[in-house]
Short mmCIF file of C-alpha atoms in Angstrom, two decimals:
data_model
loop_
_atom_site.label_atom_id
_atom_site.label_comp_id
_atom_site.label_asym_id
_atom_site.label_seq_id
_atom_site.Cartn_x
_atom_site.Cartn_y
_atom_site.Cartn_z
CA MET A 1 -25.81 38.38 47.24
CA ALA A 2 -22.53 36.97 48.60
CA ASN A 3 -23.89 33.42 48.28
CA ALA A 4 -24.84 34.04 44.65
CA ILE A 5 -21.36 35.34 43.85
CA GLN A 6 -19.77 32.32 45.56
CA GLU A 7 -21.98 29.92 43.64
CA PHE A 8 -21.12 31.69 40.38
CA ARG A 9 -17.38 31.32 41.11
CA LEU A 10 -17.84 27.60 41.78
CA PHE A 11 -19.73 27.28 38.51
CA LEU A 12 -16.87 28.96 36.58
CA LYS A 13 -14.27 26.64 38.19
CA ALA A 14 -16.35 23.57 37.30
CA ALA A 15 -16.77 24.80 33.72
CA HIS A 16 -13.02 25.37 33.45
CA ARG A 17 -12.28 21.82 34.69
CA TRP A 18 -14.82 20.37 32.25
CA ARG A 19 -13.25 22.23 29.30
CA ARG A 20 -9.75 20.97 30.20
CA ALA A 21 -11.06 17.40 30.44
CA TYR A 22 -12.85 17.82 27.12
CA GLU A 23 -9.75 19.03 25.31
CA THR A 24 -7.61 16.28 26.86
CA SER A 25 -10.07 13.56 25.87
CA ARG A 26 -9.99 14.65 22.22
CA ASN A 27 -6.23 14.31 22.06
CA LEU A 28 -5.73 10.88 23.62
CA CYS A 29 -3.15 8.79 21.78
CA THR A 30 -3.12 5.03 21.69
CA GLU A 31 -0.56 4.78 24.48
CA CYS A 32 -2.72 6.94 26.78
CA MET A 33 -5.64 4.57 26.11
CA HIS A 34 -3.44 1.55 26.79
CA ASN A 35 -2.12 2.92 30.09
CA SER A 36 -5.41 4.35 31.32
CA ARG A 37 -7.10 2.27 34.04
CA ARG A 38 -10.53 3.64 33.33
CA PRO A 39 -12.40 3.41 30.04
CA VAL A 40 -12.19 6.65 28.09
CA ILE A 41 -14.06 7.58 24.94
CA GLY A 42 -12.79 10.73 23.23
CA LEU A 43 -15.45 13.14 22.01
CA GLY A 44 -15.92 12.85 18.27
CA GLU A 45 -14.31 9.39 18.02
CA THR A 46 -15.02 5.88 19.20
CA TRP A 47 -12.19 3.39 19.52
CA SER A 48 -12.48 -0.38 19.50
CA ARG A 49 -9.17 -1.96 20.46
CA ARG A 50 -8.23 -5.06 18.48
CA ARG A 51 -4.61 -5.59 19.36
CA VAL A 52 -2.23 -3.71 21.62
CA LYS A 53 1.36 -4.73 22.00
CA SER A 54 3.19 -2.85 24.75
CA THR A 55 6.77 -1.73 24.34
CA ARG A 56 9.46 -1.12 26.93
CA ARG A 57 10.34 2.42 27.84
CA PRO A 58 13.84 3.50 26.88
CA LYS A 59 16.43 4.09 29.56
CA SER A 60 16.07 7.84 29.17
CA GLY A 61 12.58 7.59 30.64
CA LEU A 62 10.88 9.00 27.55
CA SER A 63 7.75 7.18 26.50
CA VAL A 64 7.54 5.48 23.12
CA ARG A 65 4.23 5.25 21.29
CA SER A 66 2.98 1.69 21.48
CA TYR A 67 2.14 -0.52 18.50
CA ALA A 68 -1.63 -0.28 18.39
CA THR A 69 -3.98 -1.45 15.68
CA VAL A 70 -7.51 -0.16 16.07
CA THR A 71 -10.85 -0.19 14.33
CA HIS A 72 -11.71 3.42 13.64
CA GLN A 73 -15.05 5.18 13.63
CA ASN A 74 -15.48 8.91 13.14
CA PRO A 75 -19.21 9.65 13.52
CA HIS A 76 -18.82 13.32 12.63
CA ALA A 77 -16.69 12.51 9.54
CA ARG A 78 -14.42 15.45 10.19
CA GLY A 79 -11.53 16.02 7.81
CA PRO A 80 -8.15 17.42 8.86
CA LEU A 81 -8.98 20.94 7.62
CA GLU A 82 -12.25 21.12 9.56
CA GLU A 83 -10.63 19.71 12.68
CA TYR A 84 -7.75 22.19 12.38
CA GLY A 85 -10.23 25.06 12.08
CA GLU A 86 -12.07 23.91 15.20
CA ARG A 87 -8.86 23.66 17.21
CA VAL A 88 -7.77 27.12 16.08
CA TYR A 89 -11.21 28.51 17.01
CA ALA A 90 -10.99 26.85 20.44
CA GLY A 91 -7.57 28.44 21.01
CA ARG A 92 -5.74 25.13 21.18
CA LEU A 93 -3.73 25.87 18.02
CA ARG A 94 -2.51 29.12 16.50
CA GLU A 95 -3.48 29.97 12.94
CA ASP A 96 -0.52 29.45 10.60
CA GLU A 97 -0.81 29.85 6.83
CA HIS A 98 2.05 27.45 6.11
CA GLN A 99 0.56 24.76 8.34
CA ARG A 100 -2.84 25.25 6.74
CA THR A 101 -1.23 24.68 3.32
CA ILE A 102 0.28 21.42 4.59
CA ILE A 103 -3.03 20.36 6.13
CA GLN A 104 -4.62 20.83 2.71
CA SER A 105 -2.35 17.97 1.57
CA LEU A 106 -3.64 15.90 4.50
CA GLN A 107 -7.17 16.78 3.43
CA ASP A 108 -6.46 15.68 -0.15
CA LEU A 109 -5.32 12.28 1.08
CA HIS A 110 -8.28 12.08 3.48
CA GLU A 111 -10.68 12.56 0.56
CA SER A 112 -8.86 9.97 -1.55
CA LEU A 113 -9.02 7.48 1.32
CA ALA A 114 -12.76 8.12 1.73
CA GLU A 115 -13.27 6.54 -1.70
CA TYR A 116 -10.59 3.88 -1.32
CA ARG A 117 -11.44 0.22 -0.86
CA PRO A 118 -8.30 -1.79 0.04
CA PRO A 119 -7.92 -5.08 -1.84
CA LYS A 120 -8.15 -8.36 -0.01
CA VAL A 121 -4.75 -9.40 1.31
CA ILE A 122 -3.54 -12.66 -0.22
CA HIS A 123 -1.06 -14.45 2.02
CA PRO A 124 1.78 -16.28 0.26
CA THR A 125 2.29 -19.94 1.10
CA VAL A 126 5.43 -21.06 2.89
CA GLU A 127 6.22 -23.29 -0.09
CA SER A 128 6.24 -20.32 -2.46
CA LEU A 129 8.77 -18.49 -0.29
CA LYS A 130 11.35 -21.26 -0.34
CA PRO A 131 14.30 -20.97 -2.76
CA ARG A 132 13.80 -22.33 -6.25
CA ARG A 133 14.65 -25.97 -6.77
CA SER A 134 16.72 -27.39 -9.55
CA LEU A 135 15.34 -27.47 -13.07
CA LEU A 136 14.08 -31.03 -12.64
CA GLY A 137 12.41 -30.15 -9.33
CA SER A 138 10.70 -27.10 -10.79
CA LEU A 139 9.15 -29.25 -13.52
CA PHE A 140 7.41 -31.38 -10.89
CA HIS A 141 6.54 -28.44 -8.58
CA PRO A 142 5.53 -25.53 -10.81
CA GLY A 143 3.46 -23.99 -8.03
CA SER A 144 6.55 -22.78 -6.20
CA LYS A 145 7.28 -20.11 -8.81
CA LYS A 146 7.41 -16.59 -7.35
CA HIS A 147 5.11 -13.90 -8.66
CA LYS A 148 6.13 -10.29 -9.16
CA LEU A 149 4.40 -7.86 -6.83
CA GLN A 150 2.28 -5.21 -8.51
CA ILE A 151 1.32 -2.01 -6.68
CA PRO A 152 -2.42 -1.37 -7.33
CA THR A 153 -3.06 1.51 -9.72
CA ASN A 154 -5.79 2.86 -7.41
CA LEU A 155 -3.52 3.00 -4.34
CA PRO A 156 -3.73 6.55 -2.91
CA LYS A 157 -0.40 8.33 -2.82
CA GLY A 158 0.82 8.48 0.78
CA LEU A 159 2.72 11.28 2.53
CA TYR A 160 6.32 11.76 3.63
CA MET A 161 6.48 14.81 5.94
CA TYR A 162 9.92 15.97 7.00
CA GLY A 163 11.18 18.92 9.04
CA ASP A 164 13.31 20.02 11.95
CA VAL A 165 12.38 19.67 15.62
CA GLY A 166 9.43 21.93 16.39
CA SER A 167 8.04 21.97 12.84
CA GLY A 168 4.76 20.35 13.95
CA LYS A 169 5.29 16.77 12.75
CA THR A 170 3.53 15.16 15.73
CA MET A 171 0.59 17.58 15.63
CA LEU A 172 0.06 16.98 11.92
CA MET A 173 0.23 13.21 12.31
CA ASP A 174 -2.24 13.40 15.21
CA LEU A 175 -4.59 15.49 13.08
CA PHE A 176 -4.44 13.08 10.14
CA TYR A 177 -4.66 9.91 12.24
CA ASP A 178 -7.57 11.14 14.37
CA THR A 179 -9.72 12.11 11.36
CA LEU A 180 -9.32 9.09 9.09
CA PRO A 181 -12.59 8.35 7.22
CA ASN A 182 -14.94 5.62 8.42
CA ASN A 183 -14.27 3.21 5.57
CA ILE A 184 -10.69 2.73 6.86
CA GLN A 185 -11.48 -0.18 9.13
CA SER A 186 -8.01 -0.62 10.59
CA LYS A 187 -5.07 1.68 11.09
CA THR A 188 -1.71 1.47 12.81
CA ARG A 189 0.53 4.18 14.17
CA ILE A 190 3.95 3.25 15.50
CA HIS A 191 7.43 4.67 15.96
CA PHE A 192 9.50 3.47 13.01
CA HIS A 193 12.27 2.05 15.21
CA ASN A 194 9.74 -0.12 17.08
CA PHE A 195 8.19 -1.21 13.81
CA MET A 196 11.50 -2.46 12.41
CA GLN A 197 12.25 -4.30 15.67
CA ASP A 198 8.93 -6.14 15.30
CA VAL A 199 9.68 -6.94 11.66
CA HIS A 200 13.08 -8.44 12.52
CA LYS A 201 11.50 -10.50 15.31
CA GLU A 202 8.92 -11.92 12.92
CA LEU A 203 11.58 -12.68 10.31
CA HIS A 204 13.62 -14.45 12.98
CA LYS A 205 10.61 -16.58 13.96
CA MET A 206 10.09 -17.53 10.32
CA ALA A 207 13.74 -18.50 9.96
CA MET A 208 13.65 -20.62 13.12
CA ALA A 209 10.51 -22.41 11.99
CA HIS A 210 11.30 -22.94 8.31
CA GLY A 211 15.04 -22.45 7.87
CA ASN A 212 17.27 -19.54 6.92
CA ASP A 213 16.69 -20.03 3.19
CA LEU A 214 13.06 -18.98 3.49
CA ASP A 215 12.22 -15.51 2.16
CA GLY A 216 10.08 -14.26 5.03
CA ILE A 217 9.56 -10.65 3.88
CA PRO A 218 6.43 -11.28 1.72
CA PHE A 219 4.87 -13.33 4.54
CA VAL A 220 5.51 -10.66 7.20
CA ALA A 221 4.35 -7.87 4.88
CA ALA A 222 1.05 -9.66 4.22
CA SER A 223 0.44 -10.04 7.96
CA ILE A 224 1.09 -6.33 8.58
CA ALA A 225 -1.09 -5.25 5.63
CA GLU A 226 -4.00 -7.35 6.88
CA ARG A 227 -3.89 -5.49 10.20
CA SER A 228 -3.36 -2.05 8.71
CA SER A 229 -4.85 -0.57 5.58
CA VAL A 230 -3.25 2.73 6.67
CA LEU A 231 0.18 2.55 8.30
CA CYS A 232 1.61 5.66 10.00
CA PHE A 233 5.26 5.92 11.04
CA ASP A 234 6.66 8.45 13.49
CA GLU A 235 10.31 9.43 12.94
CA PHE A 236 11.22 7.47 9.83
CA GLN A 237 15.01 7.08 9.82
CA VAL A 238 17.45 4.43 8.66
CA THR A 239 20.70 3.90 10.58
CA ASP A 240 21.00 0.11 10.60
CA VAL A 241 22.37 -1.79 7.60
CA ALA A 242 20.00 -4.68 8.39
CA ASP A 243 17.01 -2.31 8.02
CA ALA A 244 18.41 -0.74 4.85
CA MET A 245 18.81 -4.09 3.08
CA ILE A 246 15.17 -5.17 3.48
CA LEU A 247 13.23 -1.88 3.43
CA ARG A 248 12.59 -1.56 -0.30
CA ARG A 249 11.12 -5.05 -0.62
CA LEU A 250 9.15 -4.65 2.61
CA ILE A 251 7.62 -1.29 1.66
CA GLU A 252 6.91 -2.44 -1.90
CA ALA A 253 5.20 -5.59 -0.58
CA LEU A 254 3.06 -3.52 1.82
CA MET A 255 1.97 -1.23 -1.02
CA ALA A 256 1.26 -4.22 -3.26
CA HIS A 257 -1.22 -5.39 -0.62
CA GLY A 258 -2.95 -1.99 -0.71
CA CYS A 259 -1.39 -0.47 2.41
CA VAL A 260 -1.17 3.36 2.38
CA LEU A 261 1.91 4.77 4.12
CA VAL A 262 2.14 8.11 5.93
CA THR A 263 5.34 9.00 7.73
CA THR A 264 7.22 11.82 9.43
CA SER A 265 10.99 12.25 9.42
CA ASN A 266 13.74 14.71 10.26
CA ARG A 267 15.26 14.54 6.78
CA HIS A 268 14.45 14.44 3.10
CA PRO A 269 14.28 10.93 1.54
CA THR A 270 17.51 11.54 -0.42
CA ASP A 271 19.32 12.10 2.89
CA LEU A 272 18.21 8.80 4.43
CA TYR A 273 21.01 6.38 5.34
CA LYS A 274 23.57 8.89 4.13
CA ASN A 275 27.13 7.50 4.11
CA GLY A 276 25.75 4.15 5.29
CA ILE A 277 27.29 0.79 4.49
CA GLN A 278 26.24 -0.47 1.02
CA ARG A 279 24.08 2.65 0.55
CA GLN A 280 23.85 1.99 -3.18
CA SER A 281 21.65 -1.00 -2.39
CA PHE A 282 19.33 1.35 -0.47
CA VAL A 283 18.89 3.85 -3.33
CA PRO A 284 15.98 1.88 -4.91
CA CYS A 285 14.09 2.31 -1.62
CA ILE A 286 14.59 6.09 -1.80
CA THR A 287 13.30 6.03 -5.38
CA LEU A 288 10.25 4.05 -4.28
CA LEU A 289 9.47 6.50 -1.46
CA GLN A 290 9.74 9.50 -3.76
CA ARG A 291 7.59 7.84 -6.42
CA GLN A 292 4.79 6.56 -4.17
CA LEU A 293 4.67 9.25 -1.45
CA ARG A 294 4.17 13.01 -1.63
CA VAL A 295 7.20 14.60 -0.01
CA LEU A 296 6.25 17.64 2.11
CA ASN A 297 8.72 20.08 3.67
CA LEU A 298 7.31 21.20 7.03
CA ASP A 299 9.90 23.90 7.66
CA SER A 300 8.22 27.24 7.05
CA GLU A 301 10.12 29.00 4.27
CA THR A 302 8.78 32.37 3.11
CA ASP A 303 9.74 34.85 0.40
CA TYR A 304 10.17 38.60 0.70
CA ARG A 305 6.34 38.97 0.51
CA LYS A 306 6.05 36.73 3.63
CA ILE A 307 4.18 34.16 1.51
CA PRO A 308 5.00 30.54 2.50
CA ARG A 309 6.54 28.34 -0.18
CA PRO A 310 4.32 25.32 -1.02
CA PRO A 311 5.57 22.32 0.99
CA SER A 312 5.64 19.81 -1.86
CA GLY A 313 7.97 19.57 -4.85
CA VAL A 314 7.06 21.07 -8.21
CA TYR A 315 6.15 17.73 -9.85
CA HIS A 316 3.08 15.73 -8.87
CA HIS A 317 1.62 12.45 -10.06
CA PRO A 318 -0.86 10.85 -10.54
CA LEU A 319 -3.73 13.02 -11.72
CA ASP A 320 -5.76 12.59 -8.53
CA LYS A 321 -7.68 15.09 -6.39
CA ALA A 322 -4.44 16.37 -4.90
CA ALA A 323 -3.13 17.31 -8.36
CA SER A 324 -5.52 20.24 -8.70
CA SER A 325 -4.68 21.74 -5.30
CA HIS A 326 -0.97 21.19 -6.05
CA ALA A 327 -1.24 23.30 -9.21
CA ASP A 328 -3.39 25.94 -7.49
CA ARG A 329 -0.90 26.41 -4.63
CA TRP A 330 2.09 26.81 -6.90
CA PHE A 331 0.20 29.16 -9.27
CA ARG A 332 -0.70 31.41 -6.33
CA PHE A 333 2.90 31.37 -5.07
CA LEU A 334 4.66 31.94 -8.40
CA GLY A 335 2.06 34.43 -9.62
CA ASN A 336 0.71 37.56 -7.94
CA PRO A 337 -3.04 37.05 -7.47
CA GLU A 338 -3.43 40.01 -5.08
CA LEU A 339 -2.12 42.65 -7.48
CA ASP A 340 -2.74 40.80 -10.76
CA PRO A 341 -5.72 38.39 -10.52
CA PRO A 342 -5.60 35.39 -12.92
CA HIS A 343 -6.75 36.35 -16.40
CA PRO A 344 -6.37 35.17 -20.02
CA GLN A 345 -3.68 36.83 -22.10
CA THR A 346 -2.76 36.90 -25.79
CA LEU A 347 0.77 37.05 -27.20
CA SER A 348 1.70 37.78 -30.80
CA VAL A 349 4.27 35.61 -32.61
CA TRP A 350 5.02 36.53 -36.24
CA GLY A 351 1.50 37.80 -36.74
CA ARG A 352 -0.12 34.80 -35.04
CA ASP A 353 -1.91 34.90 -31.70
CA VAL A 354 -0.77 32.57 -28.91
CA GLN A 355 -3.41 32.22 -26.22
CA VAL A 356 -2.40 31.99 -22.56
CA PRO A 357 -5.47 30.64 -20.69
CA LEU A 358 -4.42 31.96 -17.26
CA ALA A 359 -1.73 34.45 -16.31
CA SER A 360 -0.91 36.14 -13.02
CA GLY A 361 2.15 38.29 -12.49
CA ARG A 362 5.01 36.52 -14.27
CA CYS A 363 3.41 33.04 -14.14
CA ALA A 364 1.38 31.33 -16.88
CA ARG A 365 -0.85 28.29 -16.49
CA PHE A 366 -1.82 25.80 -19.21
CA THR A 367 -3.24 22.34 -19.52
CA PHE A 368 -1.05 20.02 -21.57
CA ASN A 369 -3.57 20.04 -24.39
CA GLU A 370 -3.67 23.85 -24.47
CA LEU A 371 0.11 24.09 -24.68
CA ILE A 372 1.22 21.01 -26.63
CA GLY A 373 -1.99 19.71 -28.24
CA ARG A 374 -2.11 22.75 -30.51
CA ALA A 375 0.22 23.42 -33.42
CA THR A 376 2.87 25.25 -31.42
CA GLY A 377 6.60 25.35 -31.96
CA ALA A 378 9.94 26.72 -30.80
CA ALA A 379 9.11 30.34 -31.74
CA ASP A 380 5.96 30.24 -29.59
CA TYR A 381 7.83 28.81 -26.61
CA LEU A 382 10.58 31.42 -26.95
CA GLU A 383 8.00 34.23 -26.83
CA LEU A 384 6.47 32.65 -23.72
CA MET A 385 9.90 32.63 -22.07
CA ARG A 386 10.29 36.37 -22.79
CA SER A 387 6.92 37.14 -21.22
CA PHE A 388 6.89 34.81 -18.21
CA GLU A 389 9.27 33.44 -15.59
CA ALA A 390 7.24 30.47 -14.37
CA PHE A 391 4.90 27.91 -15.94
CA VAL A 392 2.31 25.58 -14.47
CA VAL A 393 1.35 22.76 -16.88
CA THR A 394 -1.38 20.36 -15.75
CA ASP A 395 -2.76 17.02 -16.98
CA VAL A 396 0.44 15.86 -18.69
CA PRO A 397 -0.15 12.32 -20.04
CA GLY A 398 2.32 9.52 -20.53
CA MET A 399 3.62 9.66 -24.10
CA THR A 400 4.33 6.34 -25.78
CA LEU A 401 5.25 5.45 -29.36
CA ARG A 402 1.84 6.62 -30.58
CA GLU A 403 2.29 10.16 -29.16
CA ARG A 404 5.76 10.87 -30.55
CA ASP A 405 4.71 14.27 -31.98
CA TRP A 406 3.53 15.39 -28.54
CA ALA A 407 6.76 14.13 -26.99
CA ARG A 408 8.92 16.07 -29.48
CA ARG A 409 7.00 19.30 -28.86
CA PHE A 410 7.08 18.86 -25.11
CA ILE A 411 10.83 18.21 -25.17
CA THR A 412 11.28 21.44 -27.14
CA PHE A 413 9.24 23.29 -24.51
CA ILE A 414 11.31 21.76 -21.67
CA ASP A 415 14.52 22.87 -23.40
CA ALA A 416 13.17 26.43 -23.71
CA VAL A 417 12.22 26.55 -20.02
CA TYR A 418 15.60 25.19 -18.98
CA GLU A 419 17.67 27.53 -21.14
CA SER A 420 15.71 30.57 -19.91
CA ARG A 421 16.16 29.44 -16.28
CA ALA A 422 12.39 29.62 -15.71
CA LYS A 423 10.37 27.59 -13.17
CA LEU A 424 8.25 24.62 -14.21
CA VAL A 425 5.42 22.98 -12.25
CA LEU A 426 3.85 19.79 -13.62
CA THR A 427 0.99 17.47 -12.75
CA THR A 428 1.50 14.19 -14.64
CA ALA A 429 -0.36 10.94 -15.10
CA VAL A 430 2.82 8.88 -14.69
CA PRO A 431 6.19 9.25 -12.93
CA LEU A 432 8.78 11.32 -14.76
CA GLN A 433 10.84 8.29 -15.80
CA ASN A 434 7.77 6.98 -17.67
CA LEU A 435 6.83 10.30 -19.22
CA PHE A 436 8.15 9.52 -22.71
CA MET A 437 8.16 5.71 -22.57
CA SER A 438 5.93 3.30 -20.68
CA GLU A 439 7.38 0.77 -18.27
CA ASP A 440 6.81 -1.98 -20.85
CA GLU A 441 8.76 -0.04 -23.50
CA LEU A 442 11.62 0.61 -21.10
CA SER A 443 11.72 -3.05 -20.14
CA GLN A 444 11.73 -4.02 -23.80
CA ILE A 445 14.78 -1.80 -24.39
CA VAL A 446 16.66 -3.32 -21.47
CA HIS A 447 15.85 -6.94 -22.33
CA SER A 448 16.52 -6.59 -26.04
CA SER A 449 19.69 -4.51 -25.71
CA PRO A 450 22.90 -6.35 -26.67
CA ASN A 451 24.85 -3.74 -24.71
CA SER A 452 26.67 -5.53 -21.89
CA ASP A 453 26.37 -2.56 -19.50
CA VAL A 454 22.60 -2.56 -19.77
CA GLN A 455 22.37 -6.29 -19.17
CA LYS A 456 24.77 -5.94 -16.26
CA THR A 457 22.33 -3.47 -14.67
CA LEU A 458 19.68 -6.16 -14.81
CA HIS A 459 21.71 -9.04 -13.45
CA ASP A 460 24.00 -7.46 -10.85
CA ASP A 461 21.28 -7.80 -8.20
CA SER A 462 19.01 -10.76 -8.66
CA GLY A 463 16.61 -9.38 -6.05
CA GLN A 464 15.75 -6.35 -8.17
CA ASP A 465 12.86 -6.40 -10.61
CA VAL A 466 12.94 -5.00 -14.12
CA GLU A 467 11.18 -1.83 -13.03
CA SER A 468 13.92 -0.95 -10.54
CA ALA A 469 16.66 -1.82 -13.00
CA THR A 470 15.22 0.36 -15.75
CA ARG A 471 14.65 3.17 -13.28
CA MET A 472 18.30 3.04 -12.26
CA MET A 473 19.27 2.92 -15.92
CA MET A 474 17.35 6.12 -16.67
CA ASP A 475 19.02 7.86 -13.73
CA ASP A 476 22.37 7.46 -15.42
CA LEU A 477 22.54 9.52 -18.61
CA GLY A 478 25.38 7.56 -20.17
CA LEU A 479 23.70 4.24 -19.57
CA SER A 480 20.44 5.64 -20.90
CA MET A 481 22.11 6.59 -24.17
CA ALA A 482 23.69 3.15 -24.49
CA ALA A 483 20.27 1.56 -24.21
CA LEU A 484 18.44 4.06 -26.40
CA LYS A 485 20.86 3.59 -29.28
CA ASP A 486 19.67 -0.02 -29.46
CA SER A 487 16.02 1.03 -29.61
CA SER A 488 13.89 1.59 -32.69
CA LEU A 489 11.54 3.90 -30.81
CA PHE A 490 13.50 7.02 -31.82
CA SER A 491 14.34 8.09 -35.36
CA GLY A 492 17.95 9.17 -34.86
CA ASP A 493 20.82 9.83 -32.48
CA GLU A 494 19.83 13.50 -32.05
CA GLU A 495 16.31 12.56 -30.98
CA ARG A 496 17.59 9.91 -28.58
CA PHE A 497 19.90 12.46 -27.04
CA ALA A 498 17.07 15.03 -26.73
CA PHE A 499 14.93 12.47 -24.92
CA ALA A 500 17.61 11.59 -22.38
CA ARG A 501 18.56 15.26 -21.98
CA ALA A 502 14.92 16.19 -21.23
CA LEU A 503 14.78 13.71 -18.36
CA SER A 504 18.06 15.04 -17.00
CA ARG A 505 16.84 18.65 -17.24
CA LEU A 506 13.51 17.87 -15.61
CA SER A 507 15.41 16.34 -12.70
CA GLU A 508 17.57 19.47 -12.32
CA MET A 509 14.59 21.84 -12.58
CA GLY A 510 12.87 19.92 -9.79
CA SER A 511 15.70 20.58 -7.31
CA GLN A 512 15.26 22.99 -4.42
CA GLU A 513 18.21 25.06 -5.64
CA TRP A 514 16.55 25.64 -9.04
CA VAL A 515 13.04 26.27 -7.69
CA GLU A 516 14.02 28.81 -5.01
CA ARG A 517 16.56 30.72 -7.09
CA GLY A 518 15.33 34.22 -7.90
CA LEU A 519 12.16 34.00 -5.79
CA GLY A 520 13.47 36.26 -3.04
CA MET A 521 13.38 33.57 -0.34
CA GLU A 522 14.30 35.12 3.00
CA GLN A 523 17.12 32.67 3.74
CA ARG A 524 18.67 33.45 0.32
CA GLY A 525 18.67 37.25 0.64
CA GLY A 526 15.02 38.27 0.26
CA LYS A 527 14.07 41.03 -2.14
CA GLU A 528 17.69 41.86 -3.05
CA GLU A 529 18.25 38.30 -4.29
CA LYS A 530 15.12 38.54 -6.45
CA GLU A 531 16.18 41.89 -7.93
CA GLY A 532 19.63 40.49 -8.77
CA TRP A 533 18.04 37.55 -10.54
CA GLN A 534 15.78 39.90 -12.50
CA VAL A 535 18.91 41.56 -13.93
CA VAL A 536 20.21 38.19 -15.12
CA ARG A 537 16.84 37.35 -16.70
CA SER A 538 16.56 40.72 -18.45
CA ARG A 539 20.00 40.24 -20.03
CA TRP A 540 18.93 36.83 -21.31
CA ARG A 541 15.80 38.35 -22.84
CA GLU A 542 17.90 41.01 -24.59
CA ASP A 543 20.22 38.35 -25.99
CA SER A 544 17.30 36.25 -27.28
CA LEU A 545 15.74 39.08 -29.30
#
């Protein structure tokens, strides 16, 4: 009997050691593989090393993740959500509703990547990167003309995850990186500081070989994109003016080659390189990050109901798979599905019925066609504002010259939402700055405008393309009006002003201050703050009757 008990104890110890080894093997990072003297294959994944470049350890003794590019195979085809569930079940992670919401965003990108086929990387020639010759020389060498980079329309929208220390950035990046779908043949994960050091080294080599006048950024970007169809950065931060001056062109070139970026950071994109030298030149990079990446706040913020606030902003584009989950999350948060399950509702306006397809609590949800495609007007929108405090509008298209009636109605709706201090969640086909005019129409306004200020925006920085210049123009309300007055796309000064005002109001309604006001967020006062805001709203409703 004693021998049997002893053997059983030995069996339990061996099983415990095996489980620890199993869990460790599933969490090996690229540096662990590089430093390990024995071959290790993690359960659930097979790694085939293509290129490993070691990095020195910093003086503090802390290890830095090495620059590793690998060919990835995931035989079980697990997604981040499934892997998270398994780790919670195994006791390795603790269930957290806020983290699960964030991981849903990782899952959305995972599913988009599963259908993504990166384009073939086309390397620029050294000749094309040299500065333009004189007019006579360009006539005899037309091949040296530079081509504008175009970001593919099918490029999946990457992720920008930011939060304080301890918010789970590393765990989330591990989860995403370890479960990339099989069609992603190459991936790279690297600390952002190490990445920029490598970029500067490569640029220096190009300058030494071909002269300082050579524009080496497109060449280096093509080389990186060929090695990495998915590029993951740990700790994205910008403190060096040399990094700030090249980042926009570098990131834009990577995306133009089909490279999907996923990054973690300690701060929101608008806080990057704050108070840095020549920061104005870095602003286009911030705009690019916000336009091409989903920005997720990892810090767990809850309201008085203990419900986590969705991590992303209230606006989402394009209309991909993530758009539906974006709208669902915000509808659940702004509504009250537990006490008031989503249901259709009918309002009466001057004897007419206005149909609300889905309502929950004080939140209403429409598609664009249901709200704007019908013959609705200011009276209908005013009645909606009296009945609801938040609106989720999905499938908003880009409105060009041919959809002017839609644009006018939508601008009227935006004004009603703004003046009632309600919340607005949108999923759009295009970025906000292209909502009422396409990029071609904006460019036409800028190029054809005789206004000297508009032309100055174009020519102050010869390195900027028309897209960046028009985007900066639309960010400045005064400059927007100067350009719009020279356009024939709008029928009068009042309409031009309404258009520019709508963009300005959409920007304000997308701010954290606007979104969280009156929701009873714990850090803002909880339920008391919500009740105080209800008093303000009720007074507005009385005044509008």
